[in-house]
Amino acid sequence: DIQMTQSPSSLSASVGDRVTITCRASQSIGSYLNWYQQKPGEAPNLLIFAVVSLQYGVPSRFSGSGSGTDFTLTISSLQPEDFATYYCQQSYSSPHTFGQGTKLEIK
Amino acid sequence: QVQLQESGPGLVKPSQTLSLTCTVSGDSISSGGYYWSWIRQPAGKGLEWIGHIHPTGTTNYNPSLESRVTISLDTSKSQFSLNLASLTAADTAVYYCARSWPNWHDPWGRGTLVTVSS
């Protein structure tokens, strides 16, 4: 299985901050990388697919980049509703695997 | 707007088989472009993809669960189902169903908590 490692595991930030979350794959996955946001008690919600494509309705302050093994999710200016846990997911090979999550908390 | 809703028992005994159903509304479950997936999340932990089914009946399972998992489709009811056999406490989790494109999952159902306990 391809292992997905996110860093940091948790992060404290303030409203208005620029935040970057990193996801590293144990082998090259091309552009088969997606990002999800999960709030407590809710299902994950797709934010970005295929590294850079913003899902419909997702604010433009979210962006993704990377290729191969190293990927990033950037939030350009944190809003109160962005405090949540973020997961990356590879779909290059089966089984599709997720990172362990990055919990974004209010400083 | 497509919506998915999981249903099934919240409590199952060890060694028994879990049966969950996902009801899809707002989209045809027979749409050839999509797969239909099950994903689970133990409390306080990360996400584990269980497997998916295509409307043609083709399935793909996580090898870690393959010996115990069956996913099936009932297009007449717009439902797909998960059977997971030989349950242990390690199978306690929130179980989600989701539409898969197939490389990403969207949308997801709200999830259903399954506890394995005697």
mmCIF file of C-alpha atoms in Angstrom:
data_model
loop_
_atom_site.group_PDB
_atom_site.id
_atom_site.type_symbol
_atom_site.label_atom_id
_atom_site.label_comp_id
_atom_site.label_asym_id
_atom_site.label_seq_id
_atom_site.Cartn_x
_atom_site.Cartn_y
_atom_site.Cartn_z
ATOM 1 C CA ASP A 1 0.000 0.000 0.000
ATOM 2 C CA ILE A 2 1.099 3.585 -0.593
ATOM 3 C CA GLN A 3 1.652 5.396 2.697
ATOM 4 C CA MET A 4 0.540 9.011 2.963
ATOM 5 C CA THR A 5 2.197 11.162 5.629
ATOM 6 C CA GLN A 6 0.873 14.584 6.528
ATOM 7 C CA SER A 7 2.702 17.285 8.402
ATOM 8 C CA PRO A 8 2.148 18.775 10.781
ATOM 9 C CA SER A 9 -0.300 16.528 12.626
ATOM 10 C CA SER A 10 -1.731 19.587 14.312
ATOM 11 C CA LEU A 11 -1.406 23.286 13.779
ATOM 12 C CA SER A 12 -2.513 26.369 15.682
ATOM 13 C CA ALA A 13 -3.205 29.485 13.673
ATOM 14 C CA SER A 14 -5.184 32.720 13.776
ATOM 15 C CA VAL A 15 -7.915 34.096 11.575
ATOM 16 C CA GLY A 16 -6.284 35.778 8.612
ATOM 17 C CA ASP A 17 -3.142 33.626 8.681
ATOM 18 C CA ARG A 18 -1.762 31.836 5.640
ATOM 19 C CA VAL A 19 -1.469 28.125 6.337
ATOM 20 C CA THR A 20 0.234 25.305 4.474
ATOM 21 C CA ILE A 21 -0.265 21.583 5.076
ATOM 22 C CA THR A 22 2.079 19.057 3.507
ATOM 23 C CA CYS A 23 1.337 15.536 2.298
ATOM 24 C CA ARG A 24 4.069 13.119 1.249
ATOM 25 C CA ALA A 25 3.519 9.815 -0.549
ATOM 26 C CA SER A 26 5.767 6.784 -0.052
ATOM 27 C CA GLN A 27 6.124 6.514 -3.835
ATOM 28 C CA SER A 28 5.290 8.672 -6.814
ATOM 29 C CA ILE A 29 1.559 9.103 -7.332
ATOM 30 C CA GLY A 30 1.634 11.545 -10.236
ATOM 31 C CA SER A 31 -1.311 13.889 -9.853
ATOM 32 C CA TYR A 32 -3.616 11.417 -8.113
ATOM 33 C CA LEU A 33 -3.962 13.451 -4.924
ATOM 34 C CA ASN A 34 -7.083 14.822 -3.286
ATOM 35 C CA TRP A 35 -7.821 16.888 -0.163
ATOM 36 C CA TYR A 36 -10.785 16.696 2.207
ATOM 37 C CA GLN A 37 -11.970 18.825 5.111
ATOM 38 C CA GLN A 38 -13.727 17.251 8.077
ATOM 39 C CA LYS A 39 -15.453 19.127 10.867
ATOM 40 C CA PRO A 40 -16.341 17.409 14.162
ATOM 41 C CA GLY A 41 -19.336 15.109 13.851
ATOM 42 C CA GLU A 42 -19.519 15.536 10.090
ATOM 43 C CA ALA A 43 -18.495 13.539 7.049
ATOM 44 C CA PRO A 44 -15.393 14.574 5.110
ATOM 45 C CA ASN A 45 -16.006 17.101 2.378
ATOM 46 C CA LEU A 46 -14.024 17.148 -0.871
ATOM 47 C CA LEU A 47 -12.011 20.348 -1.260
ATOM 48 C CA ILE A 48 -9.525 19.691 -4.056
ATOM 49 C CA PHE A 49 -9.132 16.833 -6.538
ATOM 50 C CA ALA A 50 -6.287 15.955 -8.877
ATOM 51 C CA VAL A 51 -3.860 18.163 -6.926
ATOM 52 C CA VAL A 52 -5.111 21.571 -8.059
ATOM 53 C CA SER A 53 -8.800 21.397 -9.057
ATOM 54 C CA LEU A 54 -11.103 23.170 -6.645
ATOM 55 C CA GLN A 55 -14.381 21.359 -6.034
ATOM 56 C CA TYR A 56 -17.462 23.397 -6.931
ATOM 57 C CA GLY A 57 -18.429 25.751 -4.138
ATOM 58 C CA VAL A 58 -15.064 25.647 -2.339
ATOM 59 C CA PRO A 59 -13.709 29.144 -1.648
ATOM 60 C CA SER A 60 -10.770 30.307 -3.725
ATOM 61 C CA ARG A 61 -8.644 30.838 -0.609
ATOM 62 C CA PHE A 62 -7.992 27.078 -0.801
ATOM 63 C CA SER A 63 -5.357 25.912 -3.264
ATOM 64 C CA GLY A 64 -3.306 22.818 -3.921
ATOM 65 C CA SER A 65 0.028 22.126 -5.530
ATOM 66 C CA GLY A 66 2.671 19.466 -6.016
ATOM 67 C CA SER A 67 3.406 16.369 -8.024
ATOM 68 C CA GLY A 68 5.112 13.031 -7.657
ATOM 69 C CA THR A 69 5.509 12.503 -3.930
ATOM 70 C CA ASP A 70 5.149 15.946 -2.341
ATOM 71 C CA PHE A 71 1.961 17.966 -2.180
ATOM 72 C CA THR A 72 0.640 20.980 -0.321
ATOM 73 C CA LEU A 73 -2.710 22.423 0.647
ATOM 74 C CA THR A 74 -2.657 26.171 1.237
ATOM 75 C CA ILE A 75 -5.301 28.350 2.828
ATOM 76 C CA SER A 76 -4.424 31.929 1.929
ATOM 77 C CA SER A 77 -6.359 33.695 4.689
ATOM 78 C CA LEU A 78 -7.893 31.568 7.421
ATOM 79 C CA GLN A 79 -11.554 32.071 8.171
ATOM 80 C CA PRO A 80 -13.334 30.897 11.334
ATOM 81 C CA GLU A 81 -15.107 28.125 9.413
ATOM 82 C CA ASP A 82 -11.768 26.665 8.236
ATOM 83 C CA PHE A 83 -10.815 25.253 11.617
ATOM 84 C CA ALA A 84 -11.179 21.545 11.006
ATOM 85 C CA THR A 85 -9.166 18.422 10.230
ATOM 86 C CA TYR A 86 -7.719 18.021 6.736
ATOM 87 C CA TYR A 87 -6.909 14.743 5.002
ATOM 88 C CA CYS A 88 -5.018 13.977 1.831
ATOM 89 C CA GLN A 89 -5.865 10.865 -0.195
ATOM 90 C CA GLN A 90 -4.045 9.118 -3.033
ATOM 91 C CA SER A 91 -5.911 7.409 -5.845
ATOM 92 C CA TYR A 92 -2.911 6.312 -7.902
ATOM 93 C CA SER A 93 -3.232 2.704 -6.842
ATOM 94 C CA SER A 94 -5.585 0.484 -4.924
ATOM 95 C CA PRO A 95 -6.204 0.531 -2.044
ATOM 96 C CA HIS A 96 -6.765 4.257 -2.008
ATOM 97 C CA THR A 97 -5.122 5.503 1.184
ATOM 98 C CA PHE A 98 -5.493 8.605 3.309
ATOM 99 C CA GLY A 99 -3.067 10.617 5.351
ATOM 100 C CA GLN A 100 -3.453 10.574 9.105
ATOM 101 C CA GLY A 101 -4.963 14.045 9.142
ATOM 102 C CA THR A 102 -3.902 17.549 10.150
ATOM 103 C CA LYS A 103 -5.977 19.209 12.839
ATOM 104 C CA LEU A 104 -6.134 22.963 12.373
ATOM 105 C CA GLU A 105 -6.961 24.738 15.619
ATOM 106 C CA ILE A 106 -7.545 28.307 16.630
ATOM 107 C CA LYS A 107 -4.588 30.002 18.315
ATOM 108 C CA GLN B 1 -28.403 17.251 -5.757
ATOM 109 C CA VAL B 2 -27.262 13.755 -4.912
ATOM 110 C CA GLN B 3 -27.626 12.593 -1.332
ATOM 111 C CA LEU B 4 -26.528 9.392 0.370
ATOM 112 C CA GLN B 5 -27.864 7.938 3.600
ATOM 113 C CA GLU B 6 -26.440 4.996 5.520
ATOM 114 C CA SER B 7 -28.654 2.670 7.531
ATOM 115 C CA GLY B 8 -28.098 -0.406 9.645
ATOM 116 C CA PRO B 9 -27.614 -1.649 13.193
ATOM 117 C CA GLY B 10 -25.645 0.469 15.594
ATOM 118 C CA LEU B 11 -24.556 -2.476 17.728
ATOM 119 C CA VAL B 12 -23.309 -5.838 16.511
ATOM 120 C CA LYS B 13 -21.840 -8.743 18.455
ATOM 121 C CA PRO B 14 -18.311 -10.029 17.901
ATOM 122 C CA SER B 15 -17.987 -12.749 15.260
ATOM 123 C CA GLN B 16 -21.253 -11.665 13.620
ATOM 124 C CA THR B 17 -21.701 -10.076 10.201
ATOM 125 C CA LEU B 18 -22.392 -6.368 9.766
ATOM 126 C CA SER B 19 -24.876 -5.377 7.072
ATOM 127 C CA LEU B 20 -25.199 -1.731 6.088
ATOM 128 C CA THR B 21 -27.183 -0.128 3.297
ATOM 129 C CA CYS B 22 -26.645 3.161 1.526
ATOM 130 C CA THR B 23 -29.656 4.751 -0.150
ATOM 131 C CA VAL B 24 -28.891 7.154 -2.991
ATOM 132 C CA SER B 25 -31.246 9.934 -4.017
ATOM 133 C CA GLY B 26 -30.948 12.664 -6.619
ATOM 134 C CA ASP B 27 -28.809 10.602 -8.992
ATOM 135 C CA SER B 28 -29.030 7.331 -10.825
ATOM 136 C CA ILE B 29 -27.007 4.628 -9.132
ATOM 137 C CA SER B 30 -26.717 3.052 -12.560
ATOM 138 C CA SER B 31 -24.724 5.989 -13.948
ATOM 139 C CA GLY B 32 -21.763 4.331 -15.576
ATOM 140 C CA GLY B 33 -19.310 7.038 -14.718
ATOM 141 C CA TYR B 34 -19.434 6.553 -10.968
ATOM 142 C CA TYR B 35 -18.407 3.962 -8.440
ATOM 143 C CA TRP B 36 -20.053 3.585 -5.053
ATOM 144 C CA SER B 37 -17.766 3.266 -2.050
ATOM 145 C CA TRP B 38 -17.652 2.394 1.614
ATOM 146 C CA ILE B 39 -15.137 4.125 3.887
ATOM 147 C CA ARG B 40 -14.785 3.856 7.654
ATOM 148 C CA GLN B 41 -13.285 5.876 10.482
ATOM 149 C CA PRO B 42 -12.608 4.567 13.992
ATOM 150 C CA ALA B 43 -13.265 7.123 16.699
ATOM 151 C CA GLY B 44 -10.541 9.754 16.799
ATOM 152 C CA LYS B 45 -8.636 8.128 13.955
ATOM 153 C CA GLY B 46 -8.136 8.429 10.232
ATOM 154 C CA LEU B 47 -10.036 7.171 7.214
ATOM 155 C CA GLU B 48 -9.859 3.682 5.710
ATOM 156 C CA TRP B 49 -11.245 2.890 2.254
ATOM 157 C CA ILE B 50 -13.117 -0.433 2.405
ATOM 158 C CA GLY B 51 -14.022 -0.917 -1.234
ATOM 159 C CA HIS B 52 -16.282 0.070 -4.106
ATOM 160 C CA ILE B 53 -18.677 -1.297 -6.677
ATOM 161 C CA HIS B 54 -19.398 -0.211 -10.250
ATOM 162 C CA PRO B 55 -22.905 -0.465 -11.760
ATOM 163 C CA THR B 56 -21.605 -3.298 -13.937
ATOM 164 C CA GLY B 57 -21.076 -5.272 -10.737
ATOM 165 C CA THR B 58 -17.301 -4.977 -10.716
ATOM 166 C CA THR B 59 -15.941 -4.680 -7.199
ATOM 167 C CA ASN B 60 -12.608 -3.728 -5.684
ATOM 168 C CA TYR B 61 -11.800 -4.255 -2.026
ATOM 169 C CA ASN B 62 -9.067 -3.185 0.353
ATOM 170 C CA PRO B 63 -6.798 -6.251 0.619
ATOM 171 C CA SER B 64 -6.708 -5.810 4.397
ATOM 172 C CA LEU B 65 -10.451 -6.555 4.509
ATOM 173 C CA GLU B 66 -11.028 -8.488 1.297
ATOM 174 C CA SER B 67 -11.544 -11.872 2.918
ATOM 175 C CA ARG B 68 -14.434 -10.497 5.002
ATOM 176 C CA VAL B 69 -16.072 -7.906 2.736
ATOM 177 C CA THR B 70 -18.840 -8.028 0.163
ATOM 178 C CA ILE B 71 -20.316 -4.951 -1.534
ATOM 179 C CA SER B 72 -23.432 -5.341 -3.634
ATOM 180 C CA LEU B 73 -25.793 -3.124 -5.616
ATOM 181 C CA ASP B 74 -29.589 -3.033 -5.942
ATOM 182 C CA THR B 75 -30.387 -0.615 -8.757
ATOM 183 C CA SER B 76 -34.141 -1.133 -8.387
ATOM 184 C CA LYS B 77 -33.965 0.331 -4.896
ATOM 185 C CA SER B 78 -31.147 2.782 -5.656
ATOM 186 C CA GLN B 79 -29.130 1.181 -2.879
ATOM 187 C CA PHE B 80 -25.779 -0.419 -2.367
ATOM 188 C CA SER B 81 -24.775 -2.505 0.606
ATOM 189 C CA LEU B 82 -21.815 -3.559 2.709
ATOM 190 C CA ASN B 83 -21.438 -6.913 4.417
ATOM 191 C CA LEU B 84 -18.482 -7.318 6.766
ATOM 192 C CA ALA B 85 -18.062 -10.718 8.395
ATOM 193 C CA SER B 86 -16.276 -12.033 11.491
ATOM 194 C CA LEU B 87 -16.461 -8.774 13.358
ATOM 195 C CA THR B 88 -14.090 -7.808 16.157
ATOM 196 C CA ALA B 89 -13.812 -4.714 18.334
ATOM 197 C CA ALA B 90 -11.328 -3.316 15.795
ATOM 198 C CA ASP B 91 -14.238 -2.939 13.349
ATOM 199 C CA THR B 92 -15.936 -0.394 15.609
ATOM 200 C CA ALA B 93 -16.085 2.792 13.552
ATOM 201 C CA VAL B 94 -18.235 5.313 11.768
ATOM 202 C CA TYR B 95 -19.063 3.843 8.360
ATOM 203 C CA TYR B 96 -19.565 6.203 5.429
ATOM 204 C CA CYS B 97 -20.887 5.566 1.968
ATOM 205 C CA ALA B 98 -19.794 7.841 -0.855
ATOM 206 C CA ARG B 99 -20.033 8.366 -4.588
ATOM 207 C CA SER B 100 -16.662 7.905 -6.247
ATOM 208 C CA TRP B 101 -15.553 9.451 -9.511
ATOM 209 C CA PRO B 102 -13.675 6.993 -9.093
ATOM 210 C CA ASN B 103 -10.502 8.737 -8.003
ATOM 211 C CA TRP B 104 -12.122 10.977 -5.403
ATOM 212 C CA HIS B 105 -15.142 10.679 -3.182
ATOM 213 C CA ASP B 106 -17.978 13.172 -3.335
ATOM 214 C CA PRO B 107 -20.449 13.442 -1.793
ATOM 215 C CA TRP B 108 -20.432 11.355 1.356
ATOM 216 C CA GLY B 109 -23.285 10.182 3.522
ATOM 217 C CA ARG B 110 -23.476 11.501 7.064
ATOM 218 C CA GLY B 111 -22.099 8.238 8.431
ATOM 219 C CA THR B 112 -23.391 5.642 10.834
ATOM 220 C CA LEU B 113 -21.657 4.530 14.018
ATOM 221 C CA VAL B 114 -21.233 0.792 14.377
ATOM 222 C CA THR B 115 -20.103 -0.615 17.706
ATOM 223 C CA VAL B 116 -18.919 -4.198 17.983
ATOM 224 C CA SER B 117 -19.550 -5.414 21.501
ATOM 225 C CA SER B 118 -21.150 -8.310 23.313
#
